[in-house]
PDB file of C-alpha atoms in Angstrom:
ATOM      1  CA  UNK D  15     -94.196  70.704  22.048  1.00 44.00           C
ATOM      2  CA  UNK D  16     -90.578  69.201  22.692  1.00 47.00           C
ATOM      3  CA  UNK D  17     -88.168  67.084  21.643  1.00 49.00           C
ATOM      4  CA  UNK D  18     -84.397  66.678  21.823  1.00 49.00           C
ATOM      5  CA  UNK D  19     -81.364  67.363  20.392  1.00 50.00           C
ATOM      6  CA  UNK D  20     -78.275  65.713  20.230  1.00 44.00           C
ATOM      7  CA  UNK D  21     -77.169  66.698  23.486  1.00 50.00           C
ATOM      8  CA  UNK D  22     -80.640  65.196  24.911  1.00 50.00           C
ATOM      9  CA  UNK D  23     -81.365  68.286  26.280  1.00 49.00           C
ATOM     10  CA  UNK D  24     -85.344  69.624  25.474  1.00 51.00           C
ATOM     11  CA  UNK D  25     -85.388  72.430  22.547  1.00 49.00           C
ATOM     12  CA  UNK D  26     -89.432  73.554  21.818  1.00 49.00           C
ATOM     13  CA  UNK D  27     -89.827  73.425  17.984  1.00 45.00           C
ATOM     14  CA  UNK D  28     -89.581  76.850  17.567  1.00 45.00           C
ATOM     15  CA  UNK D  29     -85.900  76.153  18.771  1.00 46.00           C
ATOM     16  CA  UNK D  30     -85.456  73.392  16.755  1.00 46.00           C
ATOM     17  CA  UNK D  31     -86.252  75.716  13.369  1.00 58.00           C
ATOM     18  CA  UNK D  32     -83.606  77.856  13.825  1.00 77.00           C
ATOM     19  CA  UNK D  33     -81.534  77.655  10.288  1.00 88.00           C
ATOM     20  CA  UNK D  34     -77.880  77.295  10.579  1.00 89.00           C
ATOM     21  CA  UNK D  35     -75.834  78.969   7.934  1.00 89.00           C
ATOM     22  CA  UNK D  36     -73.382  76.648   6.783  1.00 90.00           C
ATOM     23  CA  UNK D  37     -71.191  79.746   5.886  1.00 91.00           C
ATOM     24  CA  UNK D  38     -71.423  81.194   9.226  1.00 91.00           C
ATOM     25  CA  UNK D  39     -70.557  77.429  11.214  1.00 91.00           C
ATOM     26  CA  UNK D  40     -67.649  77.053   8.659  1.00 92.00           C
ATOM     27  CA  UNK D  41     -65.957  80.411   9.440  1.00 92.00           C
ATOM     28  CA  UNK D  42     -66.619  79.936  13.110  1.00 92.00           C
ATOM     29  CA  UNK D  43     -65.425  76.541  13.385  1.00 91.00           C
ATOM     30  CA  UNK D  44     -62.248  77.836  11.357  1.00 92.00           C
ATOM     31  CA  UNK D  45     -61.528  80.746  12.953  1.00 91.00           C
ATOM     32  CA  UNK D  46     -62.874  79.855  16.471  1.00 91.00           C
ATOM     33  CA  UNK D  47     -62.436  75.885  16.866  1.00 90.00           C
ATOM     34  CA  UNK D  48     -59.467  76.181  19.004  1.00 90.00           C
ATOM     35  CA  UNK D  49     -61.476  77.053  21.589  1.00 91.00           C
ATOM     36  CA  UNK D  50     -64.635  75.753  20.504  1.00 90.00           C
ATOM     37  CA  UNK D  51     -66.349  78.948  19.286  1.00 89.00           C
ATOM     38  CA  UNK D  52     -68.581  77.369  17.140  1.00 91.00           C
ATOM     39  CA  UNK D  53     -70.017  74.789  20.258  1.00 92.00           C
ATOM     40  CA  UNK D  54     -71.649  78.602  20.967  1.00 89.00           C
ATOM     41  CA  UNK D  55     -73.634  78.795  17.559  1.00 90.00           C
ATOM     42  CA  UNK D  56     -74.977  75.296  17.997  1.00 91.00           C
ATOM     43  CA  UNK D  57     -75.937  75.453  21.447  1.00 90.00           C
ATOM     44  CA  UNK D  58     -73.654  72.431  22.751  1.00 91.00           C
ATOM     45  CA  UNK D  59     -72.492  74.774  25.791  1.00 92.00           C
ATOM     46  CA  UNK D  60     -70.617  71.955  27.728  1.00 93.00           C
ATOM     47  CA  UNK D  61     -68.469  71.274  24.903  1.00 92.00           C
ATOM     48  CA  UNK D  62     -67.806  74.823  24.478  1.00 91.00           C
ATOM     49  CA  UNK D  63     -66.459  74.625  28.093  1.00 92.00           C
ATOM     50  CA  UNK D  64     -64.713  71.565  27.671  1.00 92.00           C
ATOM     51  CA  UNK D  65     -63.053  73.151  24.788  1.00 91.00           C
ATOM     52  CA  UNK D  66     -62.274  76.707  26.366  1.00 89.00           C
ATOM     53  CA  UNK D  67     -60.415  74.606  29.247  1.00 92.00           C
ATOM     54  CA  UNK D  68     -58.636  72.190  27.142  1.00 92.00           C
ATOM     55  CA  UNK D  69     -57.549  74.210  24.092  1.00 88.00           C
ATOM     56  CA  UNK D  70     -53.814  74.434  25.689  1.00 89.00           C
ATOM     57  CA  UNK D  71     -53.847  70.550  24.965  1.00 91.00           C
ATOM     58  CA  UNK D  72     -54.708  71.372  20.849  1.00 90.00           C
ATOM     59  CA  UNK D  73     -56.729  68.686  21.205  1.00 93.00           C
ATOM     60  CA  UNK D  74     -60.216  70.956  20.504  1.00 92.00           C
ATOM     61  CA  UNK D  75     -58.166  72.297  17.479  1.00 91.00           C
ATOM     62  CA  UNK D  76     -57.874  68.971  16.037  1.00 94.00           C
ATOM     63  CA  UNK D  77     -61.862  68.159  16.559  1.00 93.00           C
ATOM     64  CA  UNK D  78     -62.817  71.234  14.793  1.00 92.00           C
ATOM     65  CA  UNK D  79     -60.357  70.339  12.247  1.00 93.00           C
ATOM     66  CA  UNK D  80     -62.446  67.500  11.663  1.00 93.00           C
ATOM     67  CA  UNK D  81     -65.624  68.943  12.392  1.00 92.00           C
ATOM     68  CA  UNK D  82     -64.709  71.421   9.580  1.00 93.00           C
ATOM     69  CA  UNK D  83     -64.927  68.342   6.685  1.00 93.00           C
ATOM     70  CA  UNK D  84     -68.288  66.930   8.261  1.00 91.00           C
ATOM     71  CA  UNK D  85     -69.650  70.421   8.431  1.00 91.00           C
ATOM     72  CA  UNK D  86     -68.418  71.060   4.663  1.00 90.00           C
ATOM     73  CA  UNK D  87     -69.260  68.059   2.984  1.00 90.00           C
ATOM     74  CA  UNK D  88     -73.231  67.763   4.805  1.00 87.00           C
ATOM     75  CA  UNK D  89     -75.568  69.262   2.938  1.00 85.00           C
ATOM     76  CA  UNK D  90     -78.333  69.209   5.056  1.00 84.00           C
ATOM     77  CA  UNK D  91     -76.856  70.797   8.832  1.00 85.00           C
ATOM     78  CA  UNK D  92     -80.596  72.070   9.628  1.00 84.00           C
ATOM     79  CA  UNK D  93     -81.969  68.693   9.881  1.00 83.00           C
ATOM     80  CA  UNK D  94     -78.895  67.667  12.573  1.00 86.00           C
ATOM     81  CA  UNK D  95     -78.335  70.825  14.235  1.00 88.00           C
ATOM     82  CA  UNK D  96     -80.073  74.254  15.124  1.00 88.00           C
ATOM     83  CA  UNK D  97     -78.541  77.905  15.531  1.00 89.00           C
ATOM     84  CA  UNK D  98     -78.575  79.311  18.886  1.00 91.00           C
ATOM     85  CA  UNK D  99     -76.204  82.478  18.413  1.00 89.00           C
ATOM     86  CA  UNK D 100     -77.535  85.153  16.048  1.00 90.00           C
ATOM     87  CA  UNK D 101     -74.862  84.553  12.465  1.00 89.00           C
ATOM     88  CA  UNK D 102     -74.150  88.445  13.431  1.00 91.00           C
ATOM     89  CA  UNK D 103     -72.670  87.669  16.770  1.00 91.00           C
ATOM     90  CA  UNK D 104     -70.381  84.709  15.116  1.00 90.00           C
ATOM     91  CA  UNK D 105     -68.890  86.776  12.465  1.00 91.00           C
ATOM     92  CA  UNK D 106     -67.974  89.371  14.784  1.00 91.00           C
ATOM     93  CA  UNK D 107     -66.351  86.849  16.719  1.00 90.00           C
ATOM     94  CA  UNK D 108     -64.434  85.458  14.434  1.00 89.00           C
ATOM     95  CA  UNK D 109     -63.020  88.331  12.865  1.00 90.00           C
ATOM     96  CA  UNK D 110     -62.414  90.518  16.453  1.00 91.00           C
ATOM     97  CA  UNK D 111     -60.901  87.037  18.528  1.00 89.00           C
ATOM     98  CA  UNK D 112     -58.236  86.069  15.918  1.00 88.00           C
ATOM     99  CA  UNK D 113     -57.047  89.431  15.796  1.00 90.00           C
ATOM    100  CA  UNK D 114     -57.196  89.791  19.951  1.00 89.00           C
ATOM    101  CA  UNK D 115     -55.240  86.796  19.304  1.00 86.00           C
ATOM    102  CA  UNK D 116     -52.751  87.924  17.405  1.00 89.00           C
ATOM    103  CA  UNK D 117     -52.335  91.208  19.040  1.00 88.00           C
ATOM    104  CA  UNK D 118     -51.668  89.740  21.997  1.00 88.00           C
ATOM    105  CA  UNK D 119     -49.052  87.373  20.675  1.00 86.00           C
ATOM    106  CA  UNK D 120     -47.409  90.133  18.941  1.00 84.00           C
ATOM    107  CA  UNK D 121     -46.687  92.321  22.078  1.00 84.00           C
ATOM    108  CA  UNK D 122     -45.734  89.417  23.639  1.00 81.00           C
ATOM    109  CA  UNK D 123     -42.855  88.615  20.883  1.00 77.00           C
ATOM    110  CA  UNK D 124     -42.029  92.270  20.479  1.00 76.00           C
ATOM    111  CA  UNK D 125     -41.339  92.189  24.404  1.00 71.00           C
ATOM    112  CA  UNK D 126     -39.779  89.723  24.667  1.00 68.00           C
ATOM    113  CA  UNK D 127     -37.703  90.795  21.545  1.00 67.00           C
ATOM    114  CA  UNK D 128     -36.745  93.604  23.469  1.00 65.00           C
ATOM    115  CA  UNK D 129     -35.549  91.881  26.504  1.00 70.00           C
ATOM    116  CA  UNK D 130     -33.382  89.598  24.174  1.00 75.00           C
ATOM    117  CA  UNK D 131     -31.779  92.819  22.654  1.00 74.00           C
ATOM    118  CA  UNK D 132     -31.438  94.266  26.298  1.00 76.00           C
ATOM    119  CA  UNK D 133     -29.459  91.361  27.558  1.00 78.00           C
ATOM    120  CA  UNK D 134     -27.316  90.952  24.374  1.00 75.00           C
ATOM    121  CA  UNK D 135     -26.576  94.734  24.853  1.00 76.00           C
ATOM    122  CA  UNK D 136     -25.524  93.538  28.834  1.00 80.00           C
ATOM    123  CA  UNK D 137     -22.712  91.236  27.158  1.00 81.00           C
ATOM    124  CA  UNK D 138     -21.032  94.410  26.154  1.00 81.00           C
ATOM    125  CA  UNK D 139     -20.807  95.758  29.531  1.00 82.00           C
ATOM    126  CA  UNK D 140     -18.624  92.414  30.525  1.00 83.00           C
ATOM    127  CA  UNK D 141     -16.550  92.632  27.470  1.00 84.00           C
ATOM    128  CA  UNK D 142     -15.732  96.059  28.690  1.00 83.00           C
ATOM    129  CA  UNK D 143     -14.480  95.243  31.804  1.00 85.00           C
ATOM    130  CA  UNK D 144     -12.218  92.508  30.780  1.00 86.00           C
ATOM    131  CA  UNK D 145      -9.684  94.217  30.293  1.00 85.00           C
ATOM    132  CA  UNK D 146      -9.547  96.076  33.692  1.00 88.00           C
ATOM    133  CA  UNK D 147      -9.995  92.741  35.226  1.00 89.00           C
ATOM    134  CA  UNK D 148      -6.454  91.856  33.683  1.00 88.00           C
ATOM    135  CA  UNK D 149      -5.321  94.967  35.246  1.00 88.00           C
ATOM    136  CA  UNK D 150      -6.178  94.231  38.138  1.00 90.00           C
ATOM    137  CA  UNK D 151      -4.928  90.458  38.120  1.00 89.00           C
ATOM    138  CA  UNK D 152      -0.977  91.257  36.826  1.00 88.00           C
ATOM    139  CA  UNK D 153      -1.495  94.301  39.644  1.00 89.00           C
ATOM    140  CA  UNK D 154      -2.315  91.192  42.189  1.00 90.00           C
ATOM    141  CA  UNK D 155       0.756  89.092  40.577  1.00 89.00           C
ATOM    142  CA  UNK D 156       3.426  91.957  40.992  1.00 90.00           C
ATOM    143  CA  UNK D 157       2.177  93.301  44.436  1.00 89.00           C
ATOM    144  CA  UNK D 158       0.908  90.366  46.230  1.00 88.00           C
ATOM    145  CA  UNK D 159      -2.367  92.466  46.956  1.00 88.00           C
ATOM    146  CA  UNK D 160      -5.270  94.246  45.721  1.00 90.00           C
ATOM    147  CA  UNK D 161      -4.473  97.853  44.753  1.00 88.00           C
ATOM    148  CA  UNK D 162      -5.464 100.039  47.833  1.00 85.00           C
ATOM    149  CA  UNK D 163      -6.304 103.193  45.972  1.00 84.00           C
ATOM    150  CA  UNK D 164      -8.472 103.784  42.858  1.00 81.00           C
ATOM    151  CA  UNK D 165      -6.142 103.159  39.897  1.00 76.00           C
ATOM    152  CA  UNK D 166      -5.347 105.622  37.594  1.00 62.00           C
ATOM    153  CA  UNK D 167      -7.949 104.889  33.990  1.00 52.00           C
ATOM    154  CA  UNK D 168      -4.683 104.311  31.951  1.00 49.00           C
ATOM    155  CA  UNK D 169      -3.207 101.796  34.258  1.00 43.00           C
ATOM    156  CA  UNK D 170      -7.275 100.025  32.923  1.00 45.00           C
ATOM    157  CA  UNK D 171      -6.434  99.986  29.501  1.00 43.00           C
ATOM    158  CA  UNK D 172      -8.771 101.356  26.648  1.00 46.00           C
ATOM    159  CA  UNK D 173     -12.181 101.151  27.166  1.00 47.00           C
ATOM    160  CA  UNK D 174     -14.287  98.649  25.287  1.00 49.00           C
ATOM    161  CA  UNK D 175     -16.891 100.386  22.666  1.00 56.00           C
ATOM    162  CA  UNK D 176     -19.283 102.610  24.626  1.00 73.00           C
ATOM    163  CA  UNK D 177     -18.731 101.197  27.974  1.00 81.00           C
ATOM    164  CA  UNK D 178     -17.121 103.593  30.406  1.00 85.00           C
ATOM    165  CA  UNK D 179     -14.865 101.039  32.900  1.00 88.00           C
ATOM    166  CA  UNK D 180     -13.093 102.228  36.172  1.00 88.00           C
ATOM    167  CA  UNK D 181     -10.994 100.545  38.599  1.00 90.00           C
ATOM    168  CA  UNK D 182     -11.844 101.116  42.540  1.00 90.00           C
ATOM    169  CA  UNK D 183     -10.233 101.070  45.405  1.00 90.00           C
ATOM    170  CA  UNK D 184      -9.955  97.168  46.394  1.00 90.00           C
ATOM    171  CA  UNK D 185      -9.526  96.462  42.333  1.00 91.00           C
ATOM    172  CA  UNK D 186     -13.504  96.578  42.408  1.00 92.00           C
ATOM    173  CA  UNK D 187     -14.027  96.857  38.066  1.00 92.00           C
ATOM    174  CA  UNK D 188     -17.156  99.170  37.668  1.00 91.00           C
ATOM    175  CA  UNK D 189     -18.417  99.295  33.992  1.00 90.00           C
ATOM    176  CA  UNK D 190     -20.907 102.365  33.739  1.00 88.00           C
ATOM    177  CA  UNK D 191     -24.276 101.604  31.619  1.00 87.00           C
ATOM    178  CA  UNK D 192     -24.442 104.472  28.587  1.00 86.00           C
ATOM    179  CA  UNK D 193     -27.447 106.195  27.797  1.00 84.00           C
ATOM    180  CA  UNK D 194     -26.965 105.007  23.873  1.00 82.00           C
ATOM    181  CA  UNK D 195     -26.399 101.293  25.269  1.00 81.00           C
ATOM    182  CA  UNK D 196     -29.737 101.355  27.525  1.00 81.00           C
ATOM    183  CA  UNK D 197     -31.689 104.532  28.014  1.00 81.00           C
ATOM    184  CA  UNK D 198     -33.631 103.138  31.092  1.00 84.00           C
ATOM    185  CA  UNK D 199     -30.369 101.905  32.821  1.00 85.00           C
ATOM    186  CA  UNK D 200     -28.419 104.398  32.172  1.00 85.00           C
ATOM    187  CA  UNK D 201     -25.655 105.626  34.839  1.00 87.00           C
ATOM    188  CA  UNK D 202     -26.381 101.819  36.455  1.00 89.00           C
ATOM    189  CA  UNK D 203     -23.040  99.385  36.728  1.00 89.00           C
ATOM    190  CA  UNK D 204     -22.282  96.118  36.349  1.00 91.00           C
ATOM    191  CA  UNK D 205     -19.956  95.664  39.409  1.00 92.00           C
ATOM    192  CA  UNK D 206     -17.254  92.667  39.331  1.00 91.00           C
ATOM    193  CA  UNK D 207     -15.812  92.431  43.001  1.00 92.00           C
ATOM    194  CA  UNK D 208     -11.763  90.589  42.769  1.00 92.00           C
ATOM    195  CA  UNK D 209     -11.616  88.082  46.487  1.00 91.00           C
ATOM    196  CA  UNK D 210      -8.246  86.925  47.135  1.00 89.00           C
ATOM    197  CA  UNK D 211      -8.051  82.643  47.640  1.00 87.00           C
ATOM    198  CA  UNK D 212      -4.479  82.136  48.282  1.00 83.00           C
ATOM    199  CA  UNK D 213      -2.221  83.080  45.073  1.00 83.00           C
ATOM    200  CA  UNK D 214      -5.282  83.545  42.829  1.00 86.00           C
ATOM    201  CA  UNK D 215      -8.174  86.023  42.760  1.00 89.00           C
ATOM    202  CA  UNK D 216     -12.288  84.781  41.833  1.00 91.00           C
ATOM    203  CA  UNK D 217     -14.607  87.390  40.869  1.00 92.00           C
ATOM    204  CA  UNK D 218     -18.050  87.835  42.166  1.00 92.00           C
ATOM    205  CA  UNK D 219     -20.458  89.754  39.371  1.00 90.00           C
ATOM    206  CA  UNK D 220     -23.061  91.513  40.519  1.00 90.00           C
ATOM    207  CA  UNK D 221     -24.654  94.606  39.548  1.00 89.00           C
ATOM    208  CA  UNK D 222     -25.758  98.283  41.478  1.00 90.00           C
ATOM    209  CA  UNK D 223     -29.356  97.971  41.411  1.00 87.00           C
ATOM    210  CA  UNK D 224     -32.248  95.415  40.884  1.00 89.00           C
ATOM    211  CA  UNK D 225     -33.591  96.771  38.279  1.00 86.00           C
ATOM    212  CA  UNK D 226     -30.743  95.582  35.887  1.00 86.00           C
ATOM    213  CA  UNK D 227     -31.377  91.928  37.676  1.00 85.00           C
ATOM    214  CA  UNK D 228     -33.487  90.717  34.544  1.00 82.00           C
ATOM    215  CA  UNK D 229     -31.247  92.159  31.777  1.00 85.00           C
ATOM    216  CA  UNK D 230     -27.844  90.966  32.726  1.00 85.00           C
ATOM    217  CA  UNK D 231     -26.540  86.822  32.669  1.00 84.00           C
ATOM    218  CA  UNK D 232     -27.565  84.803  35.312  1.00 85.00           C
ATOM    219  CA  UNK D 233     -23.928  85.018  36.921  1.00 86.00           C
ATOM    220  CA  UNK D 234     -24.321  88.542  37.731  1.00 87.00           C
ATOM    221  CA  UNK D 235     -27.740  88.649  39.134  1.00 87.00           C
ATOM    222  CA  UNK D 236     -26.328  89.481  42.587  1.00 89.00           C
ATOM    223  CA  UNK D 237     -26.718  93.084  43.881  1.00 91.00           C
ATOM    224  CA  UNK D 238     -23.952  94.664  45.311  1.00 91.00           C
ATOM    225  CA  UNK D 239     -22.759  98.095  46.770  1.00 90.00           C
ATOM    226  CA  UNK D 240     -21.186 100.744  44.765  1.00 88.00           C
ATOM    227  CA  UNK D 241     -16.966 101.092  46.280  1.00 84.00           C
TER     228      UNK D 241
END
């Protein structure tokens, strides 16, 4: 014998006896109604998929919201709806996908935490070669021209913090990545090339190699050769 359920699709009445544990639907629609995880222990499959594909939109998250209260305060869920996911399989699901979840989001914000620190620690190879880009602009004011010979580290000034900074041939600044500043870039530059427009010099930034492309400001993202 058969009749139908809400979704008007034909359960036999062996279906239809299935208990539903209201403990079980209320933790599922809790933990899993963002995604409509507890569609599954009901049986209501297309809503489970309309769910799945709209939970971006945290429009299923509001339903189960509300689902929740009608679910909490009906005291009789067997007579409206039947369980077609053993209460086992549920629980397991609800504990193991928030914490998927969460993992997930974690690494992502630890990684991208780490990027952020990366490109903060990038600022201090620019601040570092400030100074030899002064160097190199009162050398252009006295001499008319861009020094043709590597300038001696004095004529540079002090190095900024960790940051070791020379001046090339050309007035090319190179500031040197330390290992203490980046391990994975280290002995990598940041590479600020002077270009002479009349009576004033622009700088192109850039940097030695592409893996440093991601970690330093969007104005350097160029890579150049080493003088």
């Amino acid at each position: 014998m058969e009749n139908a359920n809400l979704n008007g699709t034909p359960t036999t009445v062996a279906e239809s006896k299935r208990q539903v544990s209201k403990p079980v639907l209320l933790v599922s629609t809790l933990c899993l109604g963002a995604v409509g995880g507890h569609k599954l222990y009901l049986g209501k499959w297309l809503q489970f998929t309309l769910s799945l594909l709209f939970c971006w939109t945290g429009i299923p998250s509001l339903i189960a919201l509300v689902e929740f209260i009608i679910y909490a305060s009906t005291e009789k869920l067997n007579e409206k709806y039947s369980a077609h996911v053993p209460s086992v399989v549920m629980i397991v699901l609800s504990v193991l996908v928030p914490i998927v979840t969460i993992g997930i989001f974690a690494s992502i914000a630890l990684t991208a935490s780490g990027d952020y620190q990366r490109r903060g620690n990038m600022v201090e190879l620019i601040v570092s070669s400030q100074g030899a880009k002064t160097t190199v602009s009162e050398y252009f004011s006295k001499n008319n021209k861009l020094p043709s010979t590597e300038l001696a580290p004095d004529t540079a000034g002090e190095p900024v913090g960790r940051v070791k900074v020379k001046i090339a041939r050309g007035g090319v600044v190179v500031a040197t990545v330390p290992a203490e500043l980046d391990a994975k870039l280290a002995g990598k530059a940041l590479i600020m090339v002077p270009k002479v427009e009349g009576n004033n010099l622009t700088w192109t930034c850039g940097v030695q190699d592409e893996s440093m492309l991601l970690v330093v400001p969007s104005s350097c993202r160029t890579v150049l050769p080493m003088p």
